[in-house]
GROMACS .gro file of C-alpha atoms in nm:
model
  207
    1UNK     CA    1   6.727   4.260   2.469
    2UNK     CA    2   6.564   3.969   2.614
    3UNK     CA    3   6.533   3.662   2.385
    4UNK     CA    4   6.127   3.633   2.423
    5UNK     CA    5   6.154   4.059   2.294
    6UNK     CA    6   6.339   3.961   2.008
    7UNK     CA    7   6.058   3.733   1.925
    8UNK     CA    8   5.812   4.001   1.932
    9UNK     CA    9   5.988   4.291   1.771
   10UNK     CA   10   6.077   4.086   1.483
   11UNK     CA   11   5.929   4.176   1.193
   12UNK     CA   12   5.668   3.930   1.035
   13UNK     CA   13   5.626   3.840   0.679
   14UNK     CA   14   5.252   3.746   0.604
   15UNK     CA   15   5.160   3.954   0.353
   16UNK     CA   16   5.208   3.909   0.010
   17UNK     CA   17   5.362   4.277  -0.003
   18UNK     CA   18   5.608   4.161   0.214
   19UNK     CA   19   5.778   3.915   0.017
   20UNK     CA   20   5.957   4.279  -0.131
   21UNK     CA   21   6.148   4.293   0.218
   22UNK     CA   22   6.165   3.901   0.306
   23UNK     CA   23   6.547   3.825   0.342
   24UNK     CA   24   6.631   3.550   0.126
   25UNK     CA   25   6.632   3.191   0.278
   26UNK     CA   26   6.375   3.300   0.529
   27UNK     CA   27   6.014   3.159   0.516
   28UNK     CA   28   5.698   3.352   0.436
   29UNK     CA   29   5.376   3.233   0.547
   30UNK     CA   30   5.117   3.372   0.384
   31UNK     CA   31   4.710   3.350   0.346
   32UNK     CA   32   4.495   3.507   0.041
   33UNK     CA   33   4.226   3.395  -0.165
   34UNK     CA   34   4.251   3.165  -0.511
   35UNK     CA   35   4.157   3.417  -0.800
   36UNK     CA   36   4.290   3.155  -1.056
   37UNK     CA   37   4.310   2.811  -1.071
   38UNK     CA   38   4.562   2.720  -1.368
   39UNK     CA   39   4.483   2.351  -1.425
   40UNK     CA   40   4.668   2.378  -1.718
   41UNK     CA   41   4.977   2.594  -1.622
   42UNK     CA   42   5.027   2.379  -1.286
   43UNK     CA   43   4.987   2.709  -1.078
   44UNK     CA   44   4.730   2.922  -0.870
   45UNK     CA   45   4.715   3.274  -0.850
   46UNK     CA   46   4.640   3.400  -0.492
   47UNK     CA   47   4.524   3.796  -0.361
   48UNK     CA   48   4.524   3.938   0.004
   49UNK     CA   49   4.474   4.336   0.027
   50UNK     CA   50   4.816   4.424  -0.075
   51UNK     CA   51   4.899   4.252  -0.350
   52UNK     CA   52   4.861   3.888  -0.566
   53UNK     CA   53   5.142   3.604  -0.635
   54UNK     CA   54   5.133   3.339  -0.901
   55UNK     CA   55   5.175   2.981  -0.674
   56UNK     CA   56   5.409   2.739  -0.908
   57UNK     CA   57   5.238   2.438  -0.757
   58UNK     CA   58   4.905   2.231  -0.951
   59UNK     CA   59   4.598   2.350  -0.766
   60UNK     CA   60   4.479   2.010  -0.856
   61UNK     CA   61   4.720   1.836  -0.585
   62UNK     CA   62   4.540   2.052  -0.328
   63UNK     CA   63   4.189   2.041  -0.477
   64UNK     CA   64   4.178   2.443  -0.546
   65UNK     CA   65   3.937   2.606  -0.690
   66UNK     CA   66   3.892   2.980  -0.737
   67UNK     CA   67   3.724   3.157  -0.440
   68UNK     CA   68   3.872   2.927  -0.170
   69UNK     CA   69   4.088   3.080   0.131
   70UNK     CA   70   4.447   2.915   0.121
   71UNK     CA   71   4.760   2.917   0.382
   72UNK     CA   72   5.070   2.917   0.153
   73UNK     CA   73   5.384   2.858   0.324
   74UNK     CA   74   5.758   2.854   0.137
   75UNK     CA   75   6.106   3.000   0.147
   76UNK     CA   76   6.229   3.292  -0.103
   77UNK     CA   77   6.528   3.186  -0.289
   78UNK     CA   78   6.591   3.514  -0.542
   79UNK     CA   79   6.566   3.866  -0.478
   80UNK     CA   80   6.263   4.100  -0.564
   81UNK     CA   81   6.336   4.292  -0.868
   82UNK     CA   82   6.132   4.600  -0.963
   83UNK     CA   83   6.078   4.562  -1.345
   84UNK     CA   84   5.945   4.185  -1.274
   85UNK     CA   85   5.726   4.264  -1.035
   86UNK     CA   86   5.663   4.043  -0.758
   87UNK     CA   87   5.650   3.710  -0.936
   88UNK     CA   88   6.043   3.798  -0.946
   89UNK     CA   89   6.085   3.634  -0.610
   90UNK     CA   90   6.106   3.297  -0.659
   91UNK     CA   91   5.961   3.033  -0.384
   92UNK     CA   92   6.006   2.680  -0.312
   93UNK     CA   93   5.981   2.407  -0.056
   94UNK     CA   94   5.557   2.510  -0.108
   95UNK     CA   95   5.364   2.378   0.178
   96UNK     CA   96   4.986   2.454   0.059
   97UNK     CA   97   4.624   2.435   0.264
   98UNK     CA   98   4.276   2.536   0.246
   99UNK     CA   99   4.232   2.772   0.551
  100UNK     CA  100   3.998   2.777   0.862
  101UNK     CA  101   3.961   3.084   0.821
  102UNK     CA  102   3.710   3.212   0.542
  103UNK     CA  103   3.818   3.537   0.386
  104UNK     CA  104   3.638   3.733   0.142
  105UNK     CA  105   3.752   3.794  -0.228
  106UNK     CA  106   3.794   4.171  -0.242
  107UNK     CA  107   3.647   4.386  -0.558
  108UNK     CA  108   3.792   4.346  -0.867
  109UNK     CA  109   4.011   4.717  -0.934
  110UNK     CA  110   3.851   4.875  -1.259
  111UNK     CA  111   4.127   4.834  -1.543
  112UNK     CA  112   4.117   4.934  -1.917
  113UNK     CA  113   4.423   4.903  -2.178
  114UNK     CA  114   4.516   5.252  -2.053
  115UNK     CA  115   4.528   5.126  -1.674
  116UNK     CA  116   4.622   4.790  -1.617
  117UNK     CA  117   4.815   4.710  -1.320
  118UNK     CA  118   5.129   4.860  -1.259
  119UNK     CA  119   5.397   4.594  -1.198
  120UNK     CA  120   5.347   4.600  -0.805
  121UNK     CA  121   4.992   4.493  -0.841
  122UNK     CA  122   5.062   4.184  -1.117
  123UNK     CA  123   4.826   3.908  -1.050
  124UNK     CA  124   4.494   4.137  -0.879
  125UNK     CA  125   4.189   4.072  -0.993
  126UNK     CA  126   4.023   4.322  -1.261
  127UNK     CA  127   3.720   4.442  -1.440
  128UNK     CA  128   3.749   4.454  -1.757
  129UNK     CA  129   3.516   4.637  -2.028
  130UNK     CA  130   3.603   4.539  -2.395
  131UNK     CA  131   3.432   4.478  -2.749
  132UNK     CA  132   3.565   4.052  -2.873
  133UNK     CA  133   3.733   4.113  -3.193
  134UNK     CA  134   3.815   3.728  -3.178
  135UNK     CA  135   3.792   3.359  -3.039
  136UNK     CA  136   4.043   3.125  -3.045
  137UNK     CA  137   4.227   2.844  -2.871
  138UNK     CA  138   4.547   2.821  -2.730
  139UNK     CA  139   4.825   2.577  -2.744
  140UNK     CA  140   4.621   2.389  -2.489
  141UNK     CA  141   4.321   2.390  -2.583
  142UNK     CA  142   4.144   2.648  -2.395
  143UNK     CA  143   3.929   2.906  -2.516
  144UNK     CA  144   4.049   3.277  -2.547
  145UNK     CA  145   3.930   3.598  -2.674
  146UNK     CA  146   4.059   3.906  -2.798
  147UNK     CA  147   3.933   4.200  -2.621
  148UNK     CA  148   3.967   4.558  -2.813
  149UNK     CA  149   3.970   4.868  -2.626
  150UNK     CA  150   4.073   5.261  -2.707
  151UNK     CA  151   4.232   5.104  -3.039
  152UNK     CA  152   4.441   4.815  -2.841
  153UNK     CA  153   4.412   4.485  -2.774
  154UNK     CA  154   4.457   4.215  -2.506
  155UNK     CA  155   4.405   3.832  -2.487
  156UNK     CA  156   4.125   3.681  -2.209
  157UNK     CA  157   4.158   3.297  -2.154
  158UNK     CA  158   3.893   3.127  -1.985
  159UNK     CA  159   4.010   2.789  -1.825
  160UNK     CA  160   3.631   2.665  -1.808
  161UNK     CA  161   3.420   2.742  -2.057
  162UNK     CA  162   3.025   2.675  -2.060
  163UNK     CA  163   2.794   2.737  -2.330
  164UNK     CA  164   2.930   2.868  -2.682
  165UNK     CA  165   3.113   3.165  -2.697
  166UNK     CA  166   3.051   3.251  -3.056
  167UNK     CA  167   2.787   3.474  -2.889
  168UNK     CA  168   3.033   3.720  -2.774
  169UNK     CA  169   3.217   3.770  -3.092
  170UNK     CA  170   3.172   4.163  -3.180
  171UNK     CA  171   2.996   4.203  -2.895
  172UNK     CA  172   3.110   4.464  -2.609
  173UNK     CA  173   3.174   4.256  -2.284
  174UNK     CA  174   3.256   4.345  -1.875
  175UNK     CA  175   3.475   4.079  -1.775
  176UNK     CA  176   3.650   3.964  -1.429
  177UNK     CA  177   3.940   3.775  -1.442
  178UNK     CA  178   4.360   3.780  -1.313
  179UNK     CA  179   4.537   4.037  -1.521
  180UNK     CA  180   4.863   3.970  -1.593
  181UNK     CA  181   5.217   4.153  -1.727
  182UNK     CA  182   5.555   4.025  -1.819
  183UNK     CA  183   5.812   4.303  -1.836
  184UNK     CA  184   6.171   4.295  -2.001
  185UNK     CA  185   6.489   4.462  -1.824
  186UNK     CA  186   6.374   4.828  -1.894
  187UNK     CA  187   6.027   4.767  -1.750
  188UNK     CA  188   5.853   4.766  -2.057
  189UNK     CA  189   5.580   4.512  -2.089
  190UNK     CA  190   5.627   4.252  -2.357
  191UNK     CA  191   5.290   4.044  -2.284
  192UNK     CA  192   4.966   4.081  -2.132
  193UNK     CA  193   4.708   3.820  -2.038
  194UNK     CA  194   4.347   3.827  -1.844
  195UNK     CA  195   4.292   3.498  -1.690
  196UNK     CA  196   3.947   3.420  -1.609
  197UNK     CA  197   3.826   3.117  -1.404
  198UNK     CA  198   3.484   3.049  -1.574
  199UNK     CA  199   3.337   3.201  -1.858
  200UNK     CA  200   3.044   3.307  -1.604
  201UNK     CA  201   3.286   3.588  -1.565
  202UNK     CA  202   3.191   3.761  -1.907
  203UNK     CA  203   2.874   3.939  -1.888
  204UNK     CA  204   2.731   4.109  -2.210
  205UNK     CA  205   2.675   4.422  -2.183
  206UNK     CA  206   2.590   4.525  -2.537
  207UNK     CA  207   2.528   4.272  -2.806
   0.00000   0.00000   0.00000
């Protein structure tokens, strides 16, 4: 095989599906949309169409904000493991940029406590319909709500909050935000979390 053929016929890893197959060592270069900017975590979630990451690096560095198109770039340095989902394969040596390119933020998927995203699709943006059983904070300070659906219940935090929220309390929302699972060893979930950029993201639909 001639070297330039090699070259051409080698398989490329820019999708964020892709980081499944990407050997370890090897770099991925990737390019998505910010769904989440996690001031306070120190990370960014980012979506293309097959799939969503958590990026360990402070959007604030990069000036990030939710909506933007982003070129990630960094090496895989652990194996992907099924029950973790993709945030199992752990990056590093993060090179981060807003893109040239403008891409659009797909749909949020329609979820409910009955269909949130299966491990694969950790991280994807979501609809969510839900009557607010409670607000809080969290250890940090930012506002959250409990959201109470077909007898269950999952938390919603909103990194930037405008107005007061005590007008949502008992009433039945439709939310977009980053929905996210942690699983233990036998793929069962043990936490569950909406993330939602701006509190513009909660509509009322009945009060």
């Amino acid at each position: 095989l001639l070297p330039w053929a090699s070259s051409v016929f080698a398989p490329h890893y820019d999708r964020i599906r892709d980081l499944q197959q990407l050997p370890i060592g090897e770099v991925a270069h990737l390019q998505g949309v910010v769904t989440f900017a996690d001031h306070a975590g120190k990370r960014f979630w980012v979506q293309d169409n097959t799939g969503a990451i958590a990026i360990d690096q402070d959007p604030q560095r990069y000036g990030l904000h939710g909506g933007e198109s982003v070129n990630v770039s960094a090496k895989k340095t652990h194996a992907y493991i099924p029950y973790g989902g993709l945030n199992s394969v752990e990056l590093t040596g993060f090179e981060v940029s807003v893109a040239e390119t403008h891409l659009e933020l797909l749909p949020p998927a329609t979820a409910s406590m009955r269909s949130l995203p299966e491990k694969e699709k950790i991280g994807i943006r979501v609809q969510f319909v839900g009557v607010v059983h409670q607000i809080a904070r969290d250890s940090v300070g930012q506002n959250q709500i409990a959201l109470g659906e077909s007898g269950r219940e999952i938390w919603a935090v909103i990194a930037n909050t405008k107005g007061d929220l005590s007008r949502l309390l008992n009433a039945r929302v439709r939310l977009v935000g980053v929905s996210e699972s942690i699983y233990d060893q036998n793929g069962r979930p043990q936490t569950r979390h909406i993330w939602i950029q701006d509190s513009n993201d909660i509509h009322v639909e009945e009060s």
